[in-house]
CSV table of C-alpha atoms in Angstrom, one decimal:
chain,number,residue,atom,x,y,z
A,534,MET,CA,0.2,-55.7,3.4
A,535,LEU,CA,-0.6,-57.4,6.9
A,536,LEU,CA,-3.4,-59.3,7.3
A,537,SER,CA,-5.8,-59.4,10.5
A,538,SER,CA,-5.6,-62.4,13.2
A,539,SER,CA,-9.4,-62.9,11.9
A,540,ASP,CA,-8.2,-63.4,8.3
A,541,PRO,CA,-8.8,-67.1,7.1
A,542,LEU,CA,-5.4,-67.3,5.5
A,543,ASP,CA,-3.8,-66.9,9.0
A,544,ASP,CA,-5.7,-70.2,10.1
A,545,LEU,CA,-5.5,-72.7,6.6
A,546,ALA,CA,-3.5,-75.1,8.9
A,547,ASP,CA,-6.1,-75.2,11.8
A,548,ARG,CA,-9.2,-75.6,9.5
A,549,ALA,CA,-8.0,-77.6,6.5
A,550,LEU,CA,-9.5,-80.5,6.3
A,551,PRO,CA,-11.3,-82.6,9.2
A,552,ARG,CA,-9.1,-84.3,11.3
A,553,SER,CA,-10.6,-88.1,10.8
A,554,VAL,CA,-9.1,-87.6,7.3
A,555,ALA,CA,-5.3,-87.2,8.9
A,556,ILE,CA,-4.9,-91.2,9.1
A,557,ALA,CA,-1.6,-93.0,9.4
A,558,SER,CA,0.6,-92.7,5.9
A,559,SER,CA,1.1,-96.4,6.1
A,560,ALA,CA,-2.8,-97.5,6.0
A,561,SER,CA,-4.2,-98.2,2.8
A,562,PRO,CA,-6.2,-95.3,1.2
A,563,ILE,CA,-9.8,-94.8,2.0
A,564,TYR,CA,-10.9,-94.7,-1.8
A,565,ASP,CA,-9.1,-97.5,-3.6
A,566,VAL,CA,-11.7,-98.4,-6.1
A,567,PRO,CA,-13.8,-95.7,-8.9
A,568,SER,CA,-17.0,-95.2,-7.3
A,569,ALA,CA,-19.8,-92.3,-7.1
A,570,GLU,CA,-18.4,-91.7,-3.3
A,571,ALA,CA,-14.6,-91.3,-4.7
A,572,GLN,CA,-15.7,-89.3,-7.1
A,573,GLN,CA,-17.5,-86.8,-5.5
A,574,HIS,CA,-14.4,-86.6,-3.0
A,575,ALA,CA,-12.1,-86.4,-5.7
A,576,VAL,CA,-13.9,-83.7,-7.1
A,577,ASP,CA,-14.0,-81.8,-3.3
A,578,PHE,CA,-10.9,-82.5,-2.8
A,579,LEU,CA,-9.7,-80.9,-6.3
A,580,GLY,CA,-11.7,-77.8,-5.4
A,581,SER,CA,-9.8,-77.5,-2.3
A,582,ILE,CA,-6.5,-77.9,-4.2
A,583,ASP,CA,-7.9,-74.8,-6.6
A,584,LYS,CA,-8.8,-72.8,-3.7
A,585,ALA,CA,-5.1,-73.2,-1.8
A,586,VAL,CA,-3.5,-72.2,-5.4
A,587,ALA,CA,-5.8,-68.9,-5.5
A,588,ASN,CA,-5.0,-68.4,-2.1
A,589,GLY,CA,-1.4,-68.3,-2.4
A,590,VAL,CA,-1.0,-66.2,-5.2
A,591,ALA,CA,-2.9,-63.8,-3.0
A,592,VAL,CA,-0.7,-64.9,0.2
A,593,LEU,CA,2.1,-64.6,-1.9
A,594,ARG,CA,1.5,-60.8,-3.3
A,595,GLY,CA,0.7,-59.8,0.3
A,596,GLY,CA,4.2,-61.2,1.8
A,597,GLU,CA,3.4,-61.7,5.2
A,598,SER,CA,5.6,-64.5,6.3
A,599,LYS,CA,2.9,-66.0,9.2
A,600,SER,CA,0.4,-66.4,6.3
A,601,ILE,CA,3.2,-67.6,4.0
A,602,ILE,CA,4.0,-70.3,6.6
A,603,ALA,CA,0.4,-71.0,7.4
A,604,GLN,CA,-0.6,-71.4,3.4
A,605,GLY,CA,2.7,-73.9,3.5
A,606,ARG,CA,0.9,-76.0,6.1
A,607,TYR,CA,-2.2,-75.9,4.5
A,608,PHE,CA,-0.7,-77.0,1.3
A,609,ASN,CA,0.8,-79.8,3.7
A,610,ALA,CA,-2.3,-80.9,4.9
A,611,LEU,CA,-3.8,-81.0,1.6
A,612,VAL,CA,-1.3,-83.5,0.7
A,613,ASN,CA,-1.7,-85.7,4.1
A,614,ALA,CA,-5.5,-86.0,3.1
A,615,GLY,CA,-5.0,-86.6,-0.6
A,616,TYR,CA,-2.5,-89.3,0.6
A,617,ALA,CA,-4.9,-90.7,3.0
A,618,GLN,CA,-7.8,-90.4,1.1
A,619,PHE,CA,-6.4,-92.4,-2.7
A,620,GLY,CA,-3.3,-93.4,-2.0
A,621,SER,CA,0.9,-91.9,-2.1
A,622,SER,CA,1.5,-93.4,-5.6
A,623,TYR,CA,0.5,-93.7,-9.2
A,624,TYR,CA,0.3,-97.0,-8.5
A,625,ASP,CA,-2.5,-96.9,-6.3
A,626,PRO,CA,-5.8,-97.2,-8.5
A,627,LEU,CA,-6.9,-93.5,-7.7
A,628,GLY,CA,-2.9,-92.5,-6.4
A,629,SER,CA,-3.2,-89.6,-9.0
A,630,CYS,CA,-5.9,-87.7,-7.1
A,631,GLY,CA,-3.4,-88.1,-3.9
A,632,ALA,CA,-0.5,-86.8,-6.4
A,633,ALA,CA,-2.8,-83.8,-7.2
A,634,GLY,CA,-2.2,-83.2,-4.0
A,635,SER,CA,1.9,-83.2,-3.9
A,636,SER,CA,1.7,-81.7,-7.2
A,637,ALA,CA,0.1,-78.8,-5.5
A,638,ARG,CA,2.7,-78.2,-3.0
A,639,HIS,CA,5.3,-78.5,-5.2
A,640,LEU,CA,4.3,-75.4,-7.4
A,641,TRP,CA,3.6,-73.7,-3.9
A,642,HIS,CA,7.4,-74.2,-3.3
A,643,THR,CA,8.3,-73.1,-6.9
A,644,GLN,CA,6.1,-70.0,-6.2
A,645,VAL,CA,7.8,-69.2,-2.6
A,646,ARG,CA,11.4,-69.8,-3.8
A,647,ALA,CA,10.7,-67.8,-7.2
A,648,LEU,CA,9.1,-65.0,-4.6
A,649,GLN,CA,12.5,-65.3,-2.5
A,650,GLU,CA,15.3,-65.4,-5.4
A,651,GLY,CA,13.5,-62.7,-6.7
A,652,ALA,CA,13.6,-65.1,-9.7
A,653,ARG,CA,10.3,-65.3,-11.1
A,654,ASN,CA,11.4,-64.8,-14.8
A,655,ALA,CA,14.3,-67.4,-14.3
A,656,LEU,CA,11.8,-69.9,-13.0
A,657,SER,CA,9.1,-69.7,-15.4
A,658,GLY,CA,10.1,-72.8,-16.8
A,659,GLU,CA,9.5,-74.5,-13.2
A,660,LEU,CA,6.5,-72.5,-12.9
A,661,ARG,CA,5.1,-73.6,-16.1
A,662,LYS,CA,6.3,-77.3,-15.5
A,663,ALA,CA,4.8,-77.4,-12.0
A,664,SER,CA,1.8,-76.2,-13.3
A,665,ASP,CA,1.6,-78.9,-16.1
A,666,THR,CA,2.3,-81.4,-14.0
A,667,LEU,CA,-0.7,-80.2,-11.3
A,668,GLU,CA,-3.2,-80.1,-14.2
A,669,ARG,CA,-2.5,-83.4,-15.7
A,670,ASP,CA,-3.0,-85.0,-12.4
A,671,ARG,CA,-6.4,-83.1,-11.9
A,672,GLN,CA,-7.4,-84.7,-15.4
A,673,THR,CA,-5.9,-88.0,-14.4
A,674,CYS,CA,-7.4,-88.1,-10.8
A,675,LEU,CA,-11.0,-87.1,-12.3
A,676,ALA,CA,-10.7,-89.8,-15.6
A,677,ASP,CA,-9.7,-92.2,-12.8
A,678,VAL,CA,-12.5,-91.6,-10.2
A,679,SER,CA,-15.1,-92.0,-13.1
A,680,ARG,CA,-13.6,-94.7,-15.3
A,681,ALA,CA,-16.1,-97.0,-13.7
A,682,LEU,CA,-19.0,-94.9,-13.8
A,683,THR,CA,-19.1,-94.1,-17.1
A,684,SER,CA,-17.8,-97.3,-18.8
A,685,LYS,CA,-18.8,-101.3,-18.2
A,686,PRO,CA,-16.6,-104.0,-19.6
A,687,GLY,CA,-16.9,-105.0,-23.2
A,688,TRP,CA,-17.4,-108.6,-21.9
A,689,LEU,CA,-18.9,-110.7,-19.4
A,690,PRO,CA,-17.6,-114.1,-18.4
A,691,GLY,CA,-21.3,-115.6,-19.0
A,692,GLU,CA,-21.4,-114.4,-22.3
A,693,LEU,CA,-18.1,-116.4,-23.3
A,694,ALA,CA,-19.9,-120.2,-22.1
A,695,SER,CA,-22.9,-118.8,-24.9
A,696,LEU,CA,-20.7,-119.1,-27.8
A,697,GLY,CA,-19.5,-122.2,-28.0
A,698,LEU,CA,-16.0,-121.9,-28.4
A,699,ALA,CA,-14.4,-125.0,-26.5
A,700,PRO,CA,-15.1,-128.4,-28.3
A,701,ALA,CA,-18.2,-130.1,-27.1
A,702,GLY,CA,-19.2,-133.9,-27.2
A,703,SER,CA,-19.2,-135.9,-30.2
A,704,SER,CA,-19.6,-133.5,-32.9
A,705,SER,CA,-16.2,-132.0,-32.6
A,706,ALA,CA,-13.1,-134.0,-33.8
A,707,ALA,CA,-11.1,-135.9,-31.5
A,708,TRP,CA,-7.7,-134.1,-30.2
A,709,PRO,CA,-4.5,-136.2,-31.9
A,710,GLU,CA,-2.7,-139.0,-29.5
A,711,SER,CA,0.8,-136.7,-30.0
A,712,ALA,CA,1.8,-133.6,-31.9
A,713,ALA,CA,3.7,-136.1,-34.8
A,714,GLU,CA,-0.2,-136.9,-36.1
A,715,SER,CA,-0.9,-133.7,-37.3
A,716,PRO,CA,1.4,-130.9,-39.3
A,717,SER,CA,2.3,-128.1,-37.2
A,718,THR,CA,2.1,-124.5,-38.0
A,719,ASN,CA,4.1,-123.6,-35.4
A,720,LEU,CA,8.1,-122.7,-36.3
């Protein structure tokens, strides 16, 4: 199936994401703490990934090499945007969101390889694993960006002072001068 030049799949790499998002990969991520804004950008980013994966299936069915190349570039743009927004490592606070783009690209490459080799059945395990990895990264991303929005810390430092855990004044016994003055239970 040949796609017309006005088909949006041919221009995916050019219109993928705003150019302002494509900052140097060595820079800090734009979003490094959970917030409402980070959550909205993560939801939008994951939506772009879902759309790219769905479009990728249609592109592969069409078999047009220009469209396949453009879709591959779009996945590269998604990876770069994810890294710029959320970080490129699981060790970044929201890095699972950036990793979701990389997982989507890996799924794409596995699908392309299966098409090229004509070995979809032989690669079904790899396809399943790549799909599962993408889904895990998606779920982790959503959990990470919403963590601070849905939960509060169990305690606050001010509350500790009101508990009276530290010895105060003359009402508490004095500390022994040496460890030998009192029996020790530590072995």
